[in-house]
């Protein structure tokens, strides 16, 4: 197997290199590095997810093998928890090949596949189901919100696809799909919305638009309760980056105040370290604005363990 004509070196099976005349001792030298047992690449190549994925496919030389699960999510830039294992799916149990850092999966049903940089991967809707089967619910919805936002599929397509599912992981997939929303801008906005929903609070509206008298867009609110003019805003900045931004934020705040809006600002600490305080702040504001709210549902704790 040769890498000639390629723009970058590719992983190679050790047996192929030996057949071409390279000794196994040379493979242990400085010019090569091992990705998995039996798969090598030249020493100056970074072992990123793409290279390790290529190596994983080399060890599964069957026509229906494809990359799947969080490996595909990482390749496509979909936010998922860090996973150093490479996931490959095949359709016969005997075709699975185990190595440290490589996780093969067996799938009985035919796969929906796509291509990414010459590699077969799970198609987007099937990928969502794979993530629902292996990730916590919140992380799955984070991925789903991102995929809808970036055009992998629409929310309706996702819900319809999951409704037609049969077999394993149906309940997980349908529950996660039902919580996915369109036009969500960031994973932390997803987490904040789910924190409130799992605590039994009314679900805030995503991306509500405030328009002026002429119909021109004035403001776009990430999370809000428009009827009572309450905004719940995630702020990921640890400091004001520049004076211009600070002044713009002040102007925006004054404009919303004049319109009768109240803003509750939540930082990452309010999600990862003290989520109960965030829930209580929003619940108190809802009550103050005349909303009848049930007692806090303790079910949120299962999804937001305190760091």
PDB file of C-alpha atoms in Angstrom:
ATOM      1  CA  UNK A   1       0.000   0.000   0.000  1.00  0.00           C
ATOM      2  CA  UNK A   2       1.491   3.299  -1.036  1.00  0.00           C
ATOM      3  CA  UNK A   3       0.835   6.886  -0.052  1.00  0.00           C
ATOM      4  CA  UNK A   4       2.204   8.259  -3.337  1.00  0.00           C
ATOM      5  CA  UNK A   5       0.060  10.931  -4.922  1.00  0.00           C
ATOM      6  CA  UNK A   6      -1.491  11.862  -1.592  1.00  0.00           C
ATOM      7  CA  UNK A   7      -1.250  15.358  -0.159  1.00  0.00           C
ATOM      8  CA  UNK A   8      -0.470  13.977   3.285  1.00  0.00           C
ATOM      9  CA  UNK A   9       0.834  10.664   4.647  1.00  0.00           C
ATOM     10  CA  UNK A  10      -1.831   8.105   5.491  1.00  0.00           C
ATOM     11  CA  UNK A  11      -1.823   5.284   8.028  1.00  0.00           C
ATOM     12  CA  UNK A  12      -0.534   1.990   6.649  1.00  0.00           C
ATOM     13  CA  UNK A  13      -0.914  -1.612   7.756  1.00  0.00           C
ATOM     14  CA  UNK A  14       2.369  -2.935   9.113  1.00  0.00           C
ATOM     15  CA  UNK A  15       1.975  -6.116   7.078  1.00  0.00           C
ATOM     16  CA  UNK A  16       1.784  -4.109   3.849  1.00  0.00           C
ATOM     17  CA  UNK A  17       4.976  -2.243   4.729  1.00  0.00           C
ATOM     18  CA  UNK A  18       6.771  -5.509   5.459  1.00  0.00           C
ATOM     19  CA  UNK A  19       5.568  -6.894   2.125  1.00  0.00           C
ATOM     20  CA  UNK A  20       7.153  -3.848   0.484  1.00  0.00           C
ATOM     21  CA  UNK A  21      10.489  -4.665   2.097  1.00  0.00           C
ATOM     22  CA  UNK A  22      10.478  -2.606   5.297  1.00  0.00           C
ATOM     23  CA  UNK A  23      11.645  -4.553   8.324  1.00  0.00           C
ATOM     24  CA  UNK A  24       9.621  -4.716  11.525  1.00  0.00           C
ATOM     25  CA  UNK A  25      12.668  -3.330  13.293  1.00  0.00           C
ATOM     26  CA  UNK A  26      12.488  -0.237  11.085  1.00  0.00           C
ATOM     27  CA  UNK A  27       8.844   0.237  12.082  1.00  0.00           C
ATOM     28  CA  UNK A  28       9.996   0.492  15.675  1.00  0.00           C
ATOM     29  CA  UNK A  29      12.522   3.187  14.742  1.00  0.00           C
ATOM     30  CA  UNK A  30      12.287   6.959  14.790  1.00  0.00           C
ATOM     31  CA  UNK A  31      10.751   7.283  11.330  1.00  0.00           C
ATOM     32  CA  UNK A  32       7.431   5.660  12.228  1.00  0.00           C
ATOM     33  CA  UNK A  33       4.835   5.783  14.985  1.00  0.00           C
ATOM     34  CA  UNK A  34       2.239   3.182  15.864  1.00  0.00           C
ATOM     35  CA  UNK A  35      -1.415   4.226  15.977  1.00  0.00           C
ATOM     36  CA  UNK A  36      -2.831   0.803  16.838  1.00  0.00           C
ATOM     37  CA  UNK A  37      -1.174  -2.576  16.917  1.00  0.00           C
ATOM     38  CA  UNK A  38      -0.563  -3.357  13.247  1.00  0.00           C
ATOM     39  CA  UNK A  39      -1.140   0.189  11.936  1.00  0.00           C
ATOM     40  CA  UNK A  40       1.603   2.800  11.566  1.00  0.00           C
ATOM     41  CA  UNK A  41       2.120   6.263  10.116  1.00  0.00           C
ATOM     42  CA  UNK A  42       5.239   8.343   9.571  1.00  0.00           C
ATOM     43  CA  UNK A  43       6.569   9.948  12.726  1.00  0.00           C
ATOM     44  CA  UNK A  44       5.886  13.609  11.939  1.00  0.00           C
ATOM     45  CA  UNK A  45       2.118  13.174  11.453  1.00  0.00           C
ATOM     46  CA  UNK A  46      -0.106  14.430  14.272  1.00  0.00           C
ATOM     47  CA  UNK A  47      -2.322  11.655  15.582  1.00  0.00           C
ATOM     48  CA  UNK A  48      -5.518  13.703  15.456  1.00  0.00           C
ATOM     49  CA  UNK A  49      -9.005  12.240  15.247  1.00  0.00           C
ATOM     50  CA  UNK A  50      -8.919  12.116  11.428  1.00  0.00           C
ATOM     51  CA  UNK A  51      -5.681  10.103  11.277  1.00  0.00           C
ATOM     52  CA  UNK A  52      -6.833   7.730  14.012  1.00  0.00           C
ATOM     53  CA  UNK A  53     -10.173   7.340  12.228  1.00  0.00           C
ATOM     54  CA  UNK A  54      -8.388   6.424   8.990  1.00  0.00           C
ATOM     55  CA  UNK A  55      -6.385   3.854  10.931  1.00  0.00           C
ATOM     56  CA  UNK A  56      -9.537   2.423  12.479  1.00  0.00           C
ATOM     57  CA  UNK A  57     -11.066   1.911   9.052  1.00  0.00           C
ATOM     58  CA  UNK A  58      -7.898   0.165   7.844  1.00  0.00           C
ATOM     59  CA  UNK A  59      -8.450  -2.477  10.501  1.00  0.00           C
ATOM     60  CA  UNK A  60     -12.017  -3.036   9.252  1.00  0.00           C
ATOM     61  CA  UNK A  61     -11.552  -3.717   5.509  1.00  0.00           C
ATOM     62  CA  UNK A  62     -15.159  -4.629   4.769  1.00  0.00           C
ATOM     63  CA  UNK A  63     -17.438  -2.734   2.427  1.00  0.00           C
ATOM     64  CA  UNK A  64     -20.017  -1.773   5.037  1.00  0.00           C
ATOM     65  CA  UNK A  65     -17.618  -0.526   7.744  1.00  0.00           C
ATOM     66  CA  UNK A  66     -18.042   3.135   8.609  1.00  0.00           C
ATOM     67  CA  UNK A  67     -17.090   5.631  11.285  1.00  0.00           C
ATOM     68  CA  UNK A  68     -19.818   6.315  13.820  1.00  0.00           C
ATOM     69  CA  UNK A  69     -20.858   7.753  17.188  1.00  0.00           C
ATOM     70  CA  UNK A  70     -18.737  10.485  18.778  1.00  0.00           C
ATOM     71  CA  UNK A  71     -15.917   9.992  16.250  1.00  0.00           C
ATOM     72  CA  UNK A  72     -18.157  11.343  13.492  1.00  0.00           C
ATOM     73  CA  UNK A  73     -19.383  14.143  15.740  1.00  0.00           C
ATOM     74  CA  UNK A  74     -15.800  15.243  16.382  1.00  0.00           C
ATOM     75  CA  UNK A  75     -14.926  15.105  12.683  1.00  0.00           C
ATOM     76  CA  UNK A  76     -17.952  17.278  11.845  1.00  0.00           C
ATOM     77  CA  UNK A  77     -17.366  19.803  14.643  1.00  0.00           C
ATOM     78  CA  UNK A  78     -20.454  18.786  16.613  1.00  0.00           C
ATOM     79  CA  UNK A  79     -19.997  19.525  20.338  1.00  0.00           C
ATOM     80  CA  UNK A  80     -19.754  16.265  22.283  1.00  0.00           C
ATOM     81  CA  UNK A  81     -17.776  15.258  25.375  1.00  0.00           C
ATOM     82  CA  UNK A  82     -14.140  14.375  24.738  1.00  0.00           C
ATOM     83  CA  UNK A  83     -13.818  10.758  23.608  1.00  0.00           C
ATOM     84  CA  UNK A  84     -10.374   9.467  22.651  1.00  0.00           C
ATOM     85  CA  UNK A  85     -11.722   6.172  21.309  1.00  0.00           C
ATOM     86  CA  UNK A  86     -12.358   5.780  17.594  1.00  0.00           C
ATOM     87  CA  UNK A  87     -15.780   4.271  16.860  1.00  0.00           C
ATOM     88  CA  UNK A  88     -16.282   2.039  13.809  1.00  0.00           C
ATOM     89  CA  UNK A  89     -19.531   0.230  12.992  1.00  0.00           C
ATOM     90  CA  UNK A  90     -19.754  -3.048  11.038  1.00  0.00           C
ATOM     91  CA  UNK A  91     -22.631  -5.376  10.192  1.00  0.00           C
ATOM     92  CA  UNK A  92     -21.134  -8.736  11.131  1.00  0.00           C
ATOM     93  CA  UNK A  93     -19.857  -9.502  14.596  1.00  0.00           C
ATOM     94  CA  UNK A  94     -16.892 -11.395  13.167  1.00  0.00           C
ATOM     95  CA  UNK A  95     -15.702  -8.215  11.423  1.00  0.00           C
ATOM     96  CA  UNK A  96     -15.016  -6.366  14.677  1.00  0.00           C
ATOM     97  CA  UNK A  97     -11.337  -5.866  15.502  1.00  0.00           C
ATOM     98  CA  UNK A  98     -10.440  -4.674  18.970  1.00  0.00           C
ATOM     99  CA  UNK A  99      -7.453  -2.519  19.845  1.00  0.00           C
ATOM    100  CA  UNK A 100      -6.669  -0.128  22.677  1.00  0.00           C
ATOM    101  CA  UNK A 101      -8.306   3.163  21.683  1.00  0.00           C
ATOM    102  CA  UNK A 102     -10.550   1.535  19.063  1.00  0.00           C
ATOM    103  CA  UNK A 103     -14.192   0.647  19.745  1.00  0.00           C
ATOM    104  CA  UNK A 104     -15.990  -1.397  17.097  1.00  0.00           C
ATOM    105  CA  UNK A 105     -19.797  -1.633  17.092  1.00  0.00           C
ATOM    106  CA  UNK A 106     -22.100  -4.241  15.589  1.00  0.00           C
ATOM    107  CA  UNK A 107     -25.270  -3.053  13.850  1.00  0.00           C
ATOM    108  CA  UNK A 108     -27.711  -5.584  12.445  1.00  0.00           C
ATOM    109  CA  UNK A 109     -29.797  -3.163  10.385  1.00  0.00           C
ATOM    110  CA  UNK A 110     -28.404  -1.472   7.265  1.00  0.00           C
ATOM    111  CA  UNK A 111     -26.710   1.852   7.927  1.00  0.00           C
ATOM    112  CA  UNK A 112     -27.474   5.252   6.474  1.00  0.00           C
ATOM    113  CA  UNK A 113     -24.043   6.499   5.432  1.00  0.00           C
ATOM    114  CA  UNK A 114     -22.428   9.614   4.025  1.00  0.00           C
ATOM    115  CA  UNK A 115     -18.864  10.560   3.094  1.00  0.00           C
ATOM    116  CA  UNK A 116     -16.471  12.899   4.860  1.00  0.00           C
ATOM    117  CA  UNK A 117     -13.072  13.544   3.270  1.00  0.00           C
ATOM    118  CA  UNK A 118     -13.155  10.174   1.592  1.00  0.00           C
ATOM    119  CA  UNK A 119     -14.211   8.277   4.721  1.00  0.00           C
ATOM    120  CA  UNK A 120     -17.603   6.568   5.177  1.00  0.00           C
ATOM    121  CA  UNK A 121     -19.493   7.980   8.155  1.00  0.00           C
ATOM    122  CA  UNK A 122     -22.902   7.629   9.749  1.00  0.00           C
ATOM    123  CA  UNK A 123     -25.422   9.958   8.111  1.00  0.00           C
ATOM    124  CA  UNK A 124     -26.650  12.806  10.305  1.00  0.00           C
ATOM    125  CA  UNK A 125     -29.968  11.381  11.509  1.00  0.00           C
ATOM    126  CA  UNK A 126     -28.464   7.993  12.285  1.00  0.00           C
ATOM    127  CA  UNK A 127     -25.607   9.765  14.072  1.00  0.00           C
ATOM    128  CA  UNK A 128     -28.087  11.485  16.394  1.00  0.00           C
ATOM    129  CA  UNK A 129     -29.513   8.093  17.385  1.00  0.00           C
ATOM    130  CA  UNK A 130     -25.996   6.743  17.998  1.00  0.00           C
ATOM    131  CA  UNK A 131     -25.263   9.704  20.253  1.00  0.00           C
ATOM    132  CA  UNK A 132     -28.556   9.240  22.104  1.00  0.00           C
ATOM    133  CA  UNK A 133     -27.590   5.626  22.763  1.00  0.00           C
ATOM    134  CA  UNK A 134     -24.195   6.473  24.256  1.00  0.00           C
ATOM    135  CA  UNK A 135     -24.310  10.005  25.695  1.00  0.00           C
ATOM    136  CA  UNK A 136     -26.214  11.515  28.625  1.00  0.00           C
ATOM    137  CA  UNK A 137     -29.489  13.185  27.661  1.00  0.00           C
ATOM    138  CA  UNK A 138     -28.228  16.766  28.012  1.00  0.00           C
ATOM    139  CA  UNK A 139     -25.171  16.115  25.831  1.00  0.00           C
ATOM    140  CA  UNK A 140     -27.376  14.509  23.183  1.00  0.00           C
ATOM    141  CA  UNK A 141     -29.687  17.536  23.075  1.00  0.00           C
ATOM    142  CA  UNK A 142     -26.663  19.858  22.889  1.00  0.00           C
ATOM    143  CA  UNK A 143     -25.521  17.924  19.817  1.00  0.00           C
ATOM    144  CA  UNK A 144     -29.032  17.937  18.337  1.00  0.00           C
ATOM    145  CA  UNK A 145     -29.481  21.691  18.802  1.00  0.00           C
ATOM    146  CA  UNK A 146     -26.138  22.251  17.072  1.00  0.00           C
ATOM    147  CA  UNK A 147     -27.022  19.949  14.184  1.00  0.00           C
ATOM    148  CA  UNK A 148     -30.346  21.691  13.581  1.00  0.00           C
ATOM    149  CA  UNK A 149     -28.710  25.128  13.872  1.00  0.00           C
ATOM    150  CA  UNK A 150     -26.068  24.193  11.295  1.00  0.00           C
ATOM    151  CA  UNK A 151     -28.367  22.551   8.776  1.00  0.00           C
ATOM    152  CA  UNK A 152     -27.632  18.843   9.216  1.00  0.00           C
ATOM    153  CA  UNK A 153     -31.399  18.319   9.418  1.00  0.00           C
ATOM    154  CA  UNK A 154     -34.499  20.194  10.570  1.00  0.00           C
ATOM    155  CA  UNK A 155     -36.165  19.587  13.898  1.00  0.00           C
ATOM    156  CA  UNK A 156     -39.217  18.138  12.147  1.00  0.00           C
ATOM    157  CA  UNK A 157     -37.028  15.738  10.168  1.00  0.00           C
ATOM    158  CA  UNK A 158     -35.361  14.603  13.388  1.00  0.00           C
ATOM    159  CA  UNK A 159     -38.623  14.045  15.260  1.00  0.00           C
ATOM    160  CA  UNK A 160     -40.142  12.174  12.290  1.00  0.00           C
ATOM    161  CA  UNK A 161     -37.041   9.989  11.930  1.00  0.00           C
ATOM    162  CA  UNK A 162     -37.067   9.041  15.606  1.00  0.00           C
ATOM    163  CA  UNK A 163     -40.812   8.361  15.487  1.00  0.00           C
ATOM    164  CA  UNK A 164     -40.177   5.722  12.803  1.00  0.00           C
ATOM    165  CA  UNK A 165     -37.393   4.008  14.738  1.00  0.00           C
ATOM    166  CA  UNK A 166     -37.739   0.438  15.894  1.00  0.00           C
ATOM    167  CA  UNK A 167     -35.530  -1.621  18.162  1.00  0.00           C
ATOM    168  CA  UNK A 168     -32.928  -0.492  20.681  1.00  0.00           C
ATOM    169  CA  UNK A 169     -32.550   3.052  21.958  1.00  0.00           C
ATOM    170  CA  UNK A 170     -35.941   4.218  20.632  1.00  0.00           C
ATOM    171  CA  UNK A 171     -37.038   5.818  23.910  1.00  0.00           C
ATOM    172  CA  UNK A 172     -33.739   7.629  24.442  1.00  0.00           C
ATOM    173  CA  UNK A 173     -33.727   8.948  20.883  1.00  0.00           C
ATOM    174  CA  UNK A 174     -37.340  10.132  20.963  1.00  0.00           C
ATOM    175  CA  UNK A 175     -36.947  11.832  24.318  1.00  0.00           C
ATOM    176  CA  UNK A 176     -33.828  13.684  23.194  1.00  0.00           C
ATOM    177  CA  UNK A 177     -35.356  14.638  19.837  1.00  0.00           C
ATOM    178  CA  UNK A 178     -38.422  16.091  21.573  1.00  0.00           C
ATOM    179  CA  UNK A 179     -36.139  18.451  23.516  1.00  0.00           C
ATOM    180  CA  UNK A 180     -34.192  19.722  20.493  1.00  0.00           C
ATOM    181  CA  UNK A 181     -34.962  23.274  19.379  1.00  0.00           C
ATOM    182  CA  UNK A 182     -34.109  25.337  16.307  1.00  0.00           C
ATOM    183  CA  UNK A 183     -31.890  28.431  16.199  1.00  0.00           C
ATOM    184  CA  UNK A 184     -29.985  27.706  19.412  1.00  0.00           C
ATOM    185  CA  UNK A 185     -26.666  29.520  19.251  1.00  0.00           C
ATOM    186  CA  UNK A 186     -24.493  27.709  21.787  1.00  0.00           C
ATOM    187  CA  UNK A 187     -24.200  24.553  23.900  1.00  0.00           C
ATOM    188  CA  UNK A 188     -24.458  26.590  27.095  1.00  0.00           C
ATOM    189  CA  UNK A 189     -27.777  28.059  25.999  1.00  0.00           C
ATOM    190  CA  UNK A 190     -29.016  24.502  25.500  1.00  0.00           C
ATOM    191  CA  UNK A 191     -27.822  23.522  28.969  1.00  0.00           C
ATOM    192  CA  UNK A 192     -29.441  26.566  30.572  1.00  0.00           C
ATOM    193  CA  UNK A 193     -32.765  25.906  28.851  1.00  0.00           C
ATOM    194  CA  UNK A 194     -32.750  22.253  29.892  1.00  0.00           C
ATOM    195  CA  UNK A 195     -31.844  23.117  33.484  1.00  0.00           C
ATOM    196  CA  UNK A 196     -34.974  25.255  33.750  1.00  0.00           C
ATOM    197  CA  UNK A 197     -37.192  22.703  32.007  1.00  0.00           C
ATOM    198  CA  UNK A 198     -35.995  19.759  34.109  1.00  0.00           C
ATOM    199  CA  UNK A 199     -36.619  21.844  37.246  1.00  0.00           C
ATOM    200  CA  UNK A 200     -40.274  22.131  36.232  1.00  0.00           C
ATOM    201  CA  UNK A 201     -40.197  25.789  35.164  1.00  0.00           C
ATOM    202  CA  UNK A 202     -41.945  26.969  32.003  1.00  0.00           C
ATOM    203  CA  UNK A 203     -39.734  26.530  28.954  1.00  0.00           C
ATOM    204  CA  UNK A 204     -38.251  29.834  27.764  1.00  0.00           C
ATOM    205  CA  UNK A 205     -38.684  30.781  24.138  1.00  0.00           C
ATOM    206  CA  UNK A 206     -35.585  30.517  21.932  1.00  0.00           C
ATOM    207  CA  UNK A 207     -34.488  33.455  19.799  1.00  0.00           C
ATOM    208  CA  UNK A 208     -37.454  35.765  20.355  1.00  0.00           C
ATOM    209  CA  UNK A 209     -37.163  38.835  18.148  1.00  0.00           C
ATOM    210  CA  UNK A 210     -38.009  42.369  19.263  1.00  0.00           C
ATOM    211  CA  UNK A 211     -38.973  44.536  16.305  1.00  0.00           C
ATOM    212  CA  UNK A 212     -39.492  48.271  16.113  1.00  0.00           C
ATOM    213  CA  UNK A 213     -42.543  50.185  14.906  1.00  0.00           C
ATOM    214  CA  UNK A 214     -41.314  49.897  11.313  1.00  0.00           C
ATOM    215  CA  UNK A 215     -40.863  46.138  11.591  1.00  0.00           C
ATOM    216  CA  UNK A 216     -37.094  46.398  11.748  1.00  0.00           C
ATOM    217  CA  UNK A 217     -35.340  43.892  14.011  1.00  0.00           C
ATOM    218  CA  UNK A 218     -34.106  45.626  17.166  1.00  0.00           C
ATOM    219  CA  UNK A 219     -33.003  42.781  19.421  1.00  0.00           C
ATOM    220  CA  UNK A 220     -32.781  39.017  19.353  1.00  0.00           C
ATOM    221  CA  UNK A 221     -33.111  37.305  22.731  1.00  0.00           C
ATOM    222  CA  UNK A 222     -31.469  33.925  23.257  1.00  0.00           C
ATOM    223  CA  UNK A 223     -33.875  32.743  25.987  1.00  0.00           C
ATOM    224  CA  UNK A 224     -36.903  34.687  27.183  1.00  0.00           C
ATOM    225  CA  UNK A 225     -40.485  34.712  28.400  1.00  0.00           C
ATOM    226  CA  UNK A 226     -41.855  37.393  26.055  1.00  0.00           C
ATOM    227  CA  UNK A 227     -45.354  37.625  27.572  1.00  0.00           C
ATOM    228  CA  UNK A 228     -43.950  38.790  30.919  1.00  0.00           C
ATOM    229  CA  UNK A 229     -40.863  40.483  29.446  1.00  0.00           C
ATOM    230  CA  UNK A 230     -38.315  38.344  31.249  1.00  0.00           C
ATOM    231  CA  UNK A 231     -34.944  37.494  29.680  1.00  0.00           C
ATOM    232  CA  UNK A 232     -32.633  34.698  30.845  1.00  0.00           C
ATOM    233  CA  UNK A 233     -29.263  35.340  29.282  1.00  0.00           C
ATOM    234  CA  UNK A 234     -26.136  33.200  29.318  1.00  0.00           C
ATOM    235  CA  UNK A 235     -22.922  35.229  29.457  1.00  0.00           C
ATOM    236  CA  UNK A 236     -19.762  33.235  28.802  1.00  0.00           C
ATOM    237  CA  UNK A 237     -17.322  36.112  29.163  1.00  0.00           C
ATOM    238  CA  UNK A 238     -15.084  36.311  32.197  1.00  0.00           C
ATOM    239  CA  UNK A 239     -14.389  39.983  31.622  1.00  0.00           C
ATOM    240  CA  UNK A 240     -15.247  42.840  29.301  1.00  0.00           C
ATOM    241  CA  UNK A 241     -12.965  42.453  26.307  1.00  0.00           C
ATOM    242  CA  UNK A 242     -13.105  46.035  25.165  1.00  0.00           C
ATOM    243  CA  UNK A 243     -14.668  49.350  26.064  1.00  0.00           C
ATOM    244  CA  UNK A 244     -16.798  49.451  22.919  1.00  0.00           C
ATOM    245  CA  UNK A 245     -18.441  46.138  23.782  1.00  0.00           C
ATOM    246  CA  UNK A 246     -19.049  47.280  27.348  1.00  0.00           C
ATOM    247  CA  UNK A 247     -20.718  50.498  26.174  1.00  0.00           C
ATOM    248  CA  UNK A 248     -22.837  48.572  23.668  1.00  0.00           C
ATOM    249  CA  UNK A 249     -23.996  46.213  26.423  1.00  0.00           C
ATOM    250  CA  UNK A 250     -24.934  49.158  28.635  1.00  0.00           C
ATOM    251  CA  UNK A 251     -26.933  50.755  25.819  1.00  0.00           C
ATOM    252  CA  UNK A 252     -28.707  47.458  25.170  1.00  0.00           C
ATOM    253  CA  UNK A 253     -29.509  47.014  28.866  1.00  0.00           C
ATOM    254  CA  UNK A 254     -30.932  50.540  29.144  1.00  0.00           C
ATOM    255  CA  UNK A 255     -33.069  50.059  26.047  1.00  0.00           C
ATOM    256  CA  UNK A 256     -34.513  46.815  27.402  1.00  0.00           C
ATOM    257  CA  UNK A 257     -35.072  48.369  30.847  1.00  0.00           C
ATOM    258  CA  UNK A 258     -37.020  51.206  29.258  1.00  0.00           C
ATOM    259  CA  UNK A 259     -39.165  48.634  27.480  1.00  0.00           C
ATOM    260  CA  UNK A 260     -40.034  46.957  30.766  1.00  0.00           C
ATOM    261  CA  UNK A 261     -37.814  43.922  30.303  1.00  0.00           C
ATOM    262  CA  UNK A 262     -35.964  42.303  33.178  1.00  0.00           C
ATOM    263  CA  UNK A 263     -32.700  40.470  32.483  1.00  0.00           C
ATOM    264  CA  UNK A 264     -31.312  37.588  34.528  1.00  0.00           C
ATOM    265  CA  UNK A 265     -27.686  36.915  33.586  1.00  0.00           C
ATOM    266  CA  UNK A 266     -26.310  33.413  34.152  1.00  0.00           C
ATOM    267  CA  UNK A 267     -22.644  32.417  33.896  1.00  0.00           C
ATOM    268  CA  UNK A 268     -21.081  28.961  33.623  1.00  0.00           C
ATOM    269  CA  UNK A 269     -20.870  28.788  37.432  1.00  0.00           C
ATOM    270  CA  UNK A 270     -24.657  29.034  37.548  1.00  0.00           C
ATOM    271  CA  UNK A 271     -24.916  25.868  35.472  1.00  0.00           C
ATOM    272  CA  UNK A 272     -21.990  23.719  36.591  1.00  0.00           C
ATOM    273  CA  UNK A 273     -21.378  24.796  40.198  1.00  0.00           C
ATOM    274  CA  UNK A 274     -24.602  26.257  41.627  1.00  0.00           C
ATOM    275  CA  UNK A 275     -27.494  25.301  39.336  1.00  0.00           C
ATOM    276  CA  UNK A 276     -30.028  25.422  42.170  1.00  0.00           C
ATOM    277  CA  UNK A 277     -29.377  29.139  42.656  1.00  0.00           C
ATOM    278  CA  UNK A 278     -30.012  29.708  38.939  1.00  0.00           C
ATOM    279  CA  UNK A 279     -33.291  27.808  39.142  1.00  0.00           C
ATOM    280  CA  UNK A 280     -34.353  29.775  42.216  1.00  0.00           C
ATOM    281  CA  UNK A 281     -33.457  33.121  40.603  1.00  0.00           C
ATOM    282  CA  UNK A 282     -35.534  32.406  37.512  1.00  0.00           C
ATOM    283  CA  UNK A 283     -38.410  30.923  39.502  1.00  0.00           C
ATOM    284  CA  UNK A 284     -38.509  33.967  41.792  1.00  0.00           C
ATOM    285  CA  UNK A 285     -38.572  36.324  38.802  1.00  0.00           C
ATOM    286  CA  UNK A 286     -41.411  34.356  37.206  1.00  0.00           C
ATOM    287  CA  UNK A 287     -43.447  34.548  40.409  1.00  0.00           C
ATOM    288  CA  UNK A 288     -42.756  38.271  40.768  1.00  0.00           C
ATOM    289  CA  UNK A 289     -44.138  38.753  37.259  1.00  0.00           C
ATOM    290  CA  UNK A 290     -47.352  36.942  38.043  1.00  0.00           C
ATOM    291  CA  UNK A 291     -46.630  33.444  36.751  1.00  0.00           C
ATOM    292  CA  UNK A 292     -47.983  30.543  38.795  1.00  0.00           C
ATOM    293  CA  UNK A 293     -45.076  28.132  39.118  1.00  0.00           C
ATOM    294  CA  UNK A 294     -45.025  24.650  40.623  1.00  0.00           C
ATOM    295  CA  UNK A 295     -42.498  23.719  43.302  1.00  0.00           C
ATOM    296  CA  UNK A 296     -39.044  22.937  41.949  1.00  0.00           C
ATOM    297  CA  UNK A 297     -38.865  19.465  40.421  1.00  0.00           C
ATOM    298  CA  UNK A 298     -35.838  17.695  41.865  1.00  0.00           C
ATOM    299  CA  UNK A 299     -35.449  15.708  38.648  1.00  0.00           C
ATOM    300  CA  UNK A 300     -32.972  18.306  37.378  1.00  0.00           C
ATOM    301  CA  UNK A 301     -30.333  16.886  39.727  1.00  0.00           C
ATOM    302  CA  UNK A 302     -29.985  13.709  37.676  1.00  0.00           C
ATOM    303  CA  UNK A 303     -28.884  15.746  34.663  1.00  0.00           C
ATOM    304  CA  UNK A 304     -26.845  18.505  36.307  1.00  0.00           C
ATOM    305  CA  UNK A 305     -24.542  17.003  38.951  1.00  0.00           C
ATOM    306  CA  UNK A 306     -22.754  19.762  40.828  1.00  0.00           C
ATOM    307  CA  UNK A 307     -19.033  19.943  40.069  1.00  0.00           C
TER     308      UNK A 307
END
